[in-house]
Amino acid sequence: MTVTPQTVDTEVAALCHDLLRIDTVNPGDGSGPGERAAAEYVAGQLAAAGAEPLLVESAPRRANVLARIPGTDDALPPLLVHGHLDTVPFDAADWTRHPLSGEFHDGCLWGRGAVDMKGTLAMTLCLVRSWARAGRRPRRGLVLAFLADEESTGEHGARFVAARHREYLEDCREAIGESGGYSMTADGHRIYPVAVGERCTAWMRLTATGTAGHGSRGGADNAVATLVHALSRLAAHPWPVVLTPPVEALVAELERVLGTTVDRGRLEAEAVRLGRAGGLFAHTVRNSATPTVLQAGQKVNVVPGVARAQVDGRFLPGTREEYLETVERLLGPGVTREFINLEEAVAADHTGPAFAAMAAALCAEDAAGHPVPYLMSGGTDAKTFNRLGIACYGFAPLLLDPELDYPAMFHGVDERVPVAGLAFGVRVLDRFLSAY
């Protein structure tokens, strides 16, 4: 039933290496190289496996690849398998190995996108190629989507595909994408968190206006001061703790696996006590508003008339109105707000057959593993597909060394992924997609 291990290790490593060497950095302002080169590589691999990929551009060099893989049971709705081609920027001077090298060292492939998420794309391509060689197919049909622009708003990727190529998605009821199914070790137990939801996204652009003038004269109507005070209030606000159903399900599973009791009345302290396991819910029990960008002025002795900032806002399901009202109150007079991106939460059923099939596939490859549901603190392209009525899961399985801090690899320095972990992921995906 499973793919040949010897083939997988070599092939998934080669595919990941090639993808890592293609620059797909997405600064979010349109200045990057775009995803076209990576999309052409992916389309070539799919074509070699007998698929008929469609490469579509939403703008010059902002490319996406779509393909269908027929299943053995036409009565089942197809499953969407999505991932993104773009990566976040990097400063090569900070890295031990160049972020575009795809270098193999200490059992890992190093490079920007190794975990986010070219390693997963390599696993998908490897599996499709292995099926083609063996004359095999998944149980249900698959819609493969290799997308642009996930690291920004998705305008050139998931949103473009949902609007302009809806025919690929119409029959899909469920999807898998980033980020979940990876192993983490806590108190000697291997836990595999599978994402069943995401916090809502509220990326905001703030603007304060004042009177421009000479720096030596000061003045109360200072745009920079107004904005900084507003940001300080946002950053210092103690958002209340809220225990949502997916986090409750995770906490209950952690209690069972770890043999402990978690005090729901002090969840943040409990997250610290539980270490890495607690990290699975540490950032999903509160709303947040994190200032990330400041723009004002050009010269030390000139008071600018305008100051701007950007804030990464995230809020829990069911708290939208309260969250937005609180933000408005904290900003106060003199600061206007507009949304760069406003997305609702993603929620999928952790008690249904899809989650059960993912858990079974993981346990078949790791009998000591403990799959658990969790809520992602960040966001993915799942938000776009969720609006179409598609239940989205984060499932990109990896078996990791206990010492590797996998979450820190996302957007971090020295991003890397173990080749053995990728091979494990291919086998898990094969089991899941062959059975579900």
Coordinates of C-alpha atoms in Angstrom, one line a residue:
M1 CA 0.0 0.0 0.0
T2 CA 2.8 2.4 0.8
V3 CA 5.4 4.0 -1.4
T4 CA 8.9 2.5 -1.6
P5 CA 11.1 4.1 1.2
Q6 CA 14.3 4.0 -0.9
T7 CA 12.7 6.0 -3.7
V8 CA 11.0 8.5 -1.3
D9 CA 14.1 9.5 0.6
T10 CA 16.0 10.4 -2.6
E11 CA 13.2 11.9 -4.6
V12 CA 11.6 14.1 -1.9
A13 CA 15.0 15.4 -1.0
A14 CA 15.8 16.3 -4.6
L15 CA 12.4 18.0 -5.2
C16 CA 12.7 20.0 -2.0
H17 CA 16.3 21.0 -2.8
D18 CA 15.3 22.2 -6.3
L19 CA 12.4 24.3 -4.9
L20 CA 14.5 25.9 -2.2
R21 CA 17.0 27.1 -4.8
I22 CA 14.2 29.0 -6.6
D23 CA 13.8 32.5 -5.2
T24 CA 10.1 33.2 -4.5
V25 CA 10.5 35.8 -1.8
N26 CA 7.3 37.8 -1.4
P27 CA 7.8 41.2 0.3
G28 CA 4.1 42.0 0.0
D29 CA 4.5 45.1 -2.1
G30 CA 4.9 43.5 -5.6
S31 CA 8.7 44.0 -5.7
G32 CA 9.7 40.3 -5.4
P33 CA 10.6 37.9 -8.2
G34 CA 7.2 36.3 -8.2
E35 CA 6.4 32.6 -8.2
R36 CA 6.5 31.9 -11.9
A37 CA 9.8 30.0 -11.9
A38 CA 8.7 27.7 -9.1
A39 CA 5.3 27.3 -10.7
E40 CA 6.9 26.2 -14.0
Y41 CA 9.0 23.7 -12.0
V42 CA 5.9 22.3 -10.3
A43 CA 4.0 22.1 -13.5
G44 CA 6.8 20.2 -15.1
Q45 CA 6.9 17.6 -12.3
L46 CA 3.1 17.1 -12.5
A47 CA 3.2 16.8 -16.3
A48 CA 5.9 14.2 -16.0
A49 CA 3.6 12.2 -13.7
G50 CA 0.8 12.2 -16.3
A51 CA -1.2 15.1 -14.8
E52 CA -2.4 18.0 -16.9
P53 CA -1.4 21.0 -14.9
L54 CA -2.9 24.5 -15.5
L55 CA -0.5 27.4 -14.9
V56 CA -2.3 30.7 -14.5
E57 CA -1.0 34.1 -13.7
S58 CA -2.9 36.7 -11.7
A59 CA -0.3 39.4 -12.6
P60 CA 3.1 39.3 -14.3
R61 CA 5.1 36.4 -12.7
R62 CA 2.5 35.9 -10.0
A63 CA 1.8 32.3 -11.0
N64 CA -0.4 29.4 -9.6
V65 CA -0.6 25.8 -10.7
L66 CA -3.8 23.7 -10.6
A67 CA -4.3 20.1 -11.4
R68 CA -6.7 17.2 -10.9
I69 CA -5.7 13.7 -9.8
P70 CA -8.6 11.2 -10.4
G71 CA -9.6 8.9 -7.6
T72 CA -10.8 5.3 -7.5
D73 CA -14.2 6.2 -6.0
D74 CA -16.1 8.7 -8.1
A75 CA -18.9 8.8 -5.6
L76 CA -16.7 10.7 -3.1
P77 CA -16.2 14.5 -3.4
P78 CA -12.7 15.5 -4.3
L79 CA -10.2 16.7 -1.6
L80 CA -8.4 20.0 -2.1
V81 CA -4.7 19.8 -1.3
H82 CA -3.2 23.3 -1.3
G83 CA 0.1 24.9 -0.6
H84 CA 1.9 28.1 -1.3
L85 CA 5.0 28.7 -3.5
D86 CA 6.0 32.1 -2.0
T87 CA 8.2 32.7 1.0
V88 CA 9.0 35.6 3.4
P89 CA 12.1 37.8 3.0
F90 CA 15.4 37.0 4.7
D91 CA 18.7 38.6 5.5
A92 CA 21.3 36.1 4.3
A93 CA 24.0 37.6 6.6
D94 CA 22.1 36.2 9.6
W95 CA 22.0 32.7 8.3
T96 CA 24.6 29.9 8.8
R97 CA 23.9 28.7 5.3
H98 CA 22.6 30.7 2.4
P99 CA 18.8 30.8 2.4
L100 CA 18.7 29.9 -1.4
S101 CA 21.2 27.1 -1.3
G102 CA 19.0 24.2 -0.5
E103 CA 22.1 22.8 1.2
F104 CA 22.0 19.4 2.9
H105 CA 23.7 19.4 6.3
D106 CA 23.2 17.4 9.5
G107 CA 20.3 15.5 8.0
C108 CA 18.4 18.6 7.0
L109 CA 17.8 20.7 3.9
W110 CA 18.4 24.3 4.7
G111 CA 16.7 27.3 3.1
R112 CA 13.9 29.8 3.2
G113 CA 10.7 27.9 2.7
A114 CA 12.0 24.5 4.0
V115 CA 9.1 24.3 6.4
D116 CA 7.0 27.1 5.1
M117 CA 6.2 25.4 2.9
K118 CA 8.3 24.0 0.1
G119 CA 9.0 20.8 2.0
T120 CA 5.3 20.0 2.0
L121 CA 5.1 20.8 -1.7
A122 CA 7.9 18.4 -2.4
M123 CA 6.1 15.7 -0.4
T124 CA 3.0 16.2 -2.6
L125 CA 4.9 16.1 -5.8
C126 CA 6.9 13.0 -4.7
L127 CA 3.7 11.2 -3.9
V128 CA 2.0 12.0 -7.2
R129 CA 5.1 10.9 -9.1
S130 CA 5.3 7.6 -7.1
W131 CA 1.6 6.9 -7.8
A132 CA 2.2 7.5 -11.5
R133 CA 5.1 5.0 -11.6
A134 CA 3.1 2.4 -9.7
G135 CA -0.2 3.0 -11.6
R136 CA -2.0 3.9 -8.4
R137 CA -4.5 6.5 -7.5
P138 CA -5.9 8.0 -4.3
R139 CA -9.3 6.8 -3.1
R140 CA -11.0 10.2 -3.8
G141 CA -10.1 12.6 -6.5
L142 CA -7.7 15.4 -5.6
V143 CA -7.5 19.0 -6.6
L144 CA -4.0 20.2 -6.3
A145 CA -3.4 23.9 -5.8
F146 CA 0.2 25.3 -5.7
L147 CA -0.4 29.0 -4.9
A148 CA 1.1 32.4 -5.0
D149 CA 0.9 35.2 -2.4
E150 CA 0.0 33.3 0.8
E151 CA 2.6 35.3 2.7
S152 CA 0.7 38.5 1.9
T153 CA -3.1 38.8 1.3
G154 CA -3.6 35.9 -1.1
E155 CA -4.9 38.4 -3.7
H156 CA -2.6 36.9 -6.4
G157 CA -3.1 33.3 -5.2
A158 CA -5.9 31.7 -3.3
R159 CA -8.3 34.6 -3.8
F160 CA -7.5 34.8 -7.5
V161 CA -8.1 31.1 -7.9
A162 CA -11.3 31.2 -5.9
A163 CA -12.7 34.0 -8.1
R164 CA -11.4 33.1 -11.5
H165 CA -11.0 29.3 -11.5
R166 CA -13.9 28.3 -9.2
E167 CA -14.6 25.3 -11.4
Y168 CA -11.6 23.5 -9.8
L169 CA -13.1 24.0 -6.3
E170 CA -16.9 23.6 -6.7
D171 CA -17.1 20.0 -5.7
C172 CA -14.5 20.1 -2.9
R173 CA -15.9 19.8 0.6
E174 CA -12.7 19.4 2.6
A175 CA -9.1 20.5 2.2
I176 CA -5.7 19.9 3.7
G177 CA -2.8 22.4 3.8
E178 CA -0.4 23.9 6.2
S179 CA 0.3 23.6 9.1
G180 CA -0.1 20.5 11.3
G181 CA 0.6 16.9 11.6
Y182 CA 4.3 17.5 12.7
S183 CA 5.7 15.7 15.7
M184 CA 6.7 17.4 18.9
T185 CA 8.0 15.7 22.0
A186 CA 6.7 16.6 25.5
D187 CA 7.6 14.6 28.6
G188 CA 8.7 11.7 26.4
H189 CA 5.4 11.6 24.4
R190 CA 5.3 12.3 20.7
I191 CA 2.3 14.6 19.9
Y192 CA 1.1 15.4 16.4
P193 CA -1.1 18.6 16.4
V194 CA -3.5 18.7 13.5
A195 CA -4.9 22.1 12.8
V196 CA -8.7 22.3 12.9
G197 CA -9.0 26.0 12.9
E198 CA -7.4 29.4 12.8
R199 CA -7.8 32.7 14.6
C200 CA -9.5 35.6 12.6
T201 CA -7.2 38.0 10.9
A202 CA -7.4 41.8 11.2
W203 CA -4.3 43.5 9.6
M204 CA -4.7 47.2 10.0
R205 CA -3.1 50.4 8.6
L206 CA -3.2 53.3 11.1
T207 CA -2.8 56.9 10.2
A208 CA -2.4 59.9 12.4
T209 CA -2.3 63.5 11.2
G210 CA -0.9 66.6 12.8
T211 CA 0.7 69.9 12.1
A212 CA 4.1 69.9 10.4
G213 CA 6.7 72.2 11.6
H214 CA 10.2 72.8 13.1
G215 CA 11.3 70.1 15.6
S216 CA 12.6 72.8 18.0
R217 CA 9.1 74.2 18.6
G218 CA 7.4 71.0 19.6
G219 CA 3.6 71.3 19.8
A220 CA 0.7 69.2 21.1
D221 CA -0.5 68.4 17.5
N222 CA 2.3 65.9 16.8
A223 CA 1.3 63.0 14.5
V224 CA 4.1 60.8 15.6
A225 CA 3.3 61.3 19.3
T226 CA -0.4 60.7 18.7
L227 CA 0.3 57.5 16.9
V228 CA 2.9 56.2 19.3
H229 CA 0.5 56.7 22.3
A230 CA -2.2 54.8 20.4
L231 CA 0.2 52.0 19.6
S232 CA 1.3 51.8 23.2
R233 CA -2.3 51.5 24.4
L234 CA -2.9 48.7 21.9
A235 CA 0.3 46.8 22.8
A236 CA -0.4 47.0 26.5
H237 CA -4.0 46.1 26.5
P238 CA -4.8 42.9 28.6
W239 CA -7.1 41.0 26.3
P240 CA -9.3 38.6 28.3
V241 CA -8.7 34.9 28.1
V242 CA -11.3 33.0 26.2
L243 CA -11.4 29.2 25.9
T244 CA -12.8 28.2 22.5
P245 CA -14.1 24.7 21.6
P246 CA -11.0 23.7 19.6
V247 CA -8.7 24.8 22.4
E248 CA -10.8 23.0 25.0
A249 CA -10.5 19.8 22.8
L250 CA -6.7 20.3 22.6
V251 CA -6.3 20.9 26.4
A252 CA -8.4 17.8 27.1
E253 CA -6.3 15.6 24.9
L254 CA -3.1 17.0 26.4
E255 CA -4.4 16.1 29.8
R256 CA -5.0 12.5 28.6
V257 CA -1.7 12.1 26.9
L258 CA 0.5 13.8 29.5
G259 CA -1.4 12.5 32.5
T260 CA -1.9 15.9 34.0
T261 CA -4.7 18.3 34.9
V262 CA -4.8 21.8 33.3
D263 CA -6.3 24.6 35.3
R264 CA -8.7 26.4 32.9
G265 CA -8.7 29.4 35.2
R266 CA -5.0 30.1 34.5
L267 CA -4.3 28.9 31.0
E268 CA -1.4 31.2 30.2
A269 CA 0.5 30.0 33.3
E270 CA -0.4 26.4 32.5
A271 CA 1.0 26.9 28.9
V272 CA 4.3 27.9 30.5
R273 CA 4.3 24.9 32.8
L274 CA 3.6 22.5 30.0
G275 CA 6.6 23.8 27.9
R276 CA 6.3 22.9 24.2
A277 CA 3.0 21.2 24.6
G278 CA 1.7 24.4 26.2
G279 CA 2.9 26.3 23.2
L280 CA 0.1 24.7 21.2
F281 CA -2.4 26.9 23.0
A282 CA -0.4 29.7 24.5
H283 CA -1.2 32.1 21.7
T284 CA -4.8 31.0 21.0
V285 CA -6.5 31.9 24.3
R286 CA -6.5 35.7 23.8
N287 CA -7.0 38.2 21.0
S288 CA -3.9 40.2 20.0
A289 CA -2.9 43.5 18.3
T290 CA 0.8 43.6 17.6
P291 CA 2.4 46.7 16.1
T292 CA 4.8 45.7 13.3
V293 CA 5.5 48.7 11.0
L294 CA 6.2 52.4 11.8
Q295 CA 6.6 55.1 9.1
A296 CA 7.0 58.8 9.9
G297 CA 9.3 61.7 9.1
Q298 CA 12.4 62.3 7.1
K299 CA 14.6 64.5 9.2
V300 CA 15.3 64.9 12.9
N301 CA 14.4 68.6 13.1
V302 CA 11.2 68.4 11.1
V303 CA 7.9 67.4 12.6
P304 CA 6.0 65.4 10.0
G305 CA 2.4 66.1 9.3
V306 CA 1.5 62.4 8.9
A307 CA 2.6 59.2 10.8
R308 CA 1.6 55.7 9.8
A309 CA 1.8 52.2 11.3
Q310 CA 0.6 48.7 10.6
V311 CA -0.7 46.3 13.2
D312 CA -1.1 42.5 13.0
G313 CA -4.5 41.9 14.7
R314 CA -5.8 38.4 15.5
F315 CA -9.0 37.6 17.3
L316 CA -10.7 34.4 18.4
P317 CA -13.9 33.1 16.8
G318 CA -17.0 34.8 18.2
T319 CA -15.2 37.9 19.4
R320 CA -15.2 40.1 16.3
E321 CA -17.5 42.9 17.4
E322 CA -15.9 43.2 20.8
Y323 CA -12.5 43.1 19.3
L324 CA -13.1 45.9 16.8
E325 CA -14.9 48.0 19.3
T326 CA -11.9 47.7 21.7
V327 CA -9.4 48.6 19.0
E328 CA -11.4 51.7 18.2
R329 CA -11.5 52.7 21.8
L330 CA -7.8 52.1 22.4
L331 CA -6.8 54.1 19.3
G332 CA -8.6 57.1 20.5
P333 CA -9.1 60.4 18.6
G334 CA -6.7 61.5 15.9
V335 CA -6.0 58.0 14.5
T336 CA -7.9 56.5 11.6
R337 CA -7.9 52.8 10.8
E338 CA -8.3 50.8 7.6
F339 CA -8.0 47.1 7.0
I340 CA -5.3 45.7 4.9
N341 CA -6.8 42.3 5.4
L342 CA -9.9 41.2 7.4
E343 CA -10.7 37.5 7.5
E344 CA -13.0 35.3 9.5
A345 CA -11.9 32.3 11.5
V346 CA -11.5 28.8 10.1
A347 CA -13.2 25.9 11.8
A348 CA -13.3 22.2 10.9
D349 CA -14.7 19.1 12.8
H350 CA -12.1 17.4 14.9
T351 CA -14.6 14.6 15.7
G352 CA -15.4 13.6 12.1
P353 CA -14.0 11.0 9.6
A354 CA -11.4 13.3 8.1
F355 CA -9.6 14.0 11.3
A356 CA -9.9 10.3 12.3
A357 CA -8.3 9.3 9.0
M358 CA -5.4 11.7 9.4
A359 CA -4.9 10.4 13.0
A360 CA -5.0 6.8 11.7
A361 CA -2.4 7.5 9.0
L362 CA -0.1 9.1 11.5
C363 CA -0.4 6.3 14.0
A364 CA 0.1 3.7 11.3
E365 CA 3.6 5.2 10.7
D366 CA 4.3 6.0 14.3
A367 CA 2.5 3.7 16.8
A368 CA 3.7 5.8 19.7
G369 CA 2.2 9.0 18.2
H370 CA -0.7 11.0 19.7
P371 CA -2.6 13.1 17.2
V372 CA -4.4 16.1 18.8
P373 CA -6.6 18.9 17.4
Y374 CA -5.3 22.5 17.7
L375 CA -6.2 26.0 16.8
M376 CA -3.6 27.9 14.8
S377 CA -2.6 31.4 16.0
G378 CA -1.7 32.6 12.5
G379 CA -3.5 32.2 9.2
T380 CA -3.3 30.5 5.9
D381 CA -5.0 30.3 2.5
A382 CA -7.6 28.1 4.3
K383 CA -9.5 31.3 5.1
T384 CA -10.2 31.9 1.4
F385 CA -11.3 28.3 0.9
N386 CA -13.4 28.2 4.1
R387 CA -15.5 31.1 2.6
L388 CA -16.5 28.7 -0.2
G389 CA -17.8 26.1 2.3
I390 CA -14.7 24.0 2.3
A391 CA -13.7 22.6 5.7
C392 CA -9.9 23.1 6.0
Y393 CA -7.4 21.2 8.1
G394 CA -3.7 21.9 8.6
F395 CA -2.0 18.6 7.8
A396 CA 1.6 18.5 6.5
P397 CA 3.0 15.5 8.4
L398 CA 6.6 15.4 9.6
L399 CA 8.5 13.3 12.0
L400 CA 11.0 15.6 13.8
D401 CA 14.0 15.3 16.1
P402 CA 12.9 16.3 19.6
E403 CA 15.6 18.9 19.7
L404 CA 14.4 20.8 16.6
D405 CA 12.2 23.7 17.5
Y406 CA 9.9 23.4 14.5
P407 CA 7.5 26.3 15.2
A408 CA 10.6 28.6 15.4
M409 CA 11.6 27.7 11.9
F410 CA 8.5 29.5 10.4
H411 CA 9.8 32.9 9.1
G412 CA 13.0 32.3 11.3
V413 CA 16.7 32.2 10.7
D414 CA 18.3 28.9 9.6
E415 CA 15.0 27.4 8.5
R416 CA 15.5 23.7 7.7
V417 CA 13.7 20.5 7.5
P418 CA 15.0 16.9 8.0
V419 CA 14.9 14.7 4.9
A420 CA 13.9 11.7 7.0
G421 CA 10.9 13.7 8.2
L422 CA 9.9 14.5 4.7
A423 CA 10.0 10.9 3.7
F424 CA 7.9 10.1 6.8
G425 CA 5.4 12.7 5.6
V426 CA 5.1 11.2 2.1
R427 CA 4.3 7.8 3.7
V428 CA 1.6 9.3 6.0
L429 CA 0.0 11.3 3.1
D430 CA 0.0 8.1 1.0
R431 CA -1.8 6.2 3.8
F432 CA -4.3 9.0 4.3
L433 CA -5.1 9.7 0.7
S434 CA -5.3 6.1 -0.2
A435 CA -7.8 5.3 2.6
Y436 CA -9.9 8.5 3.0

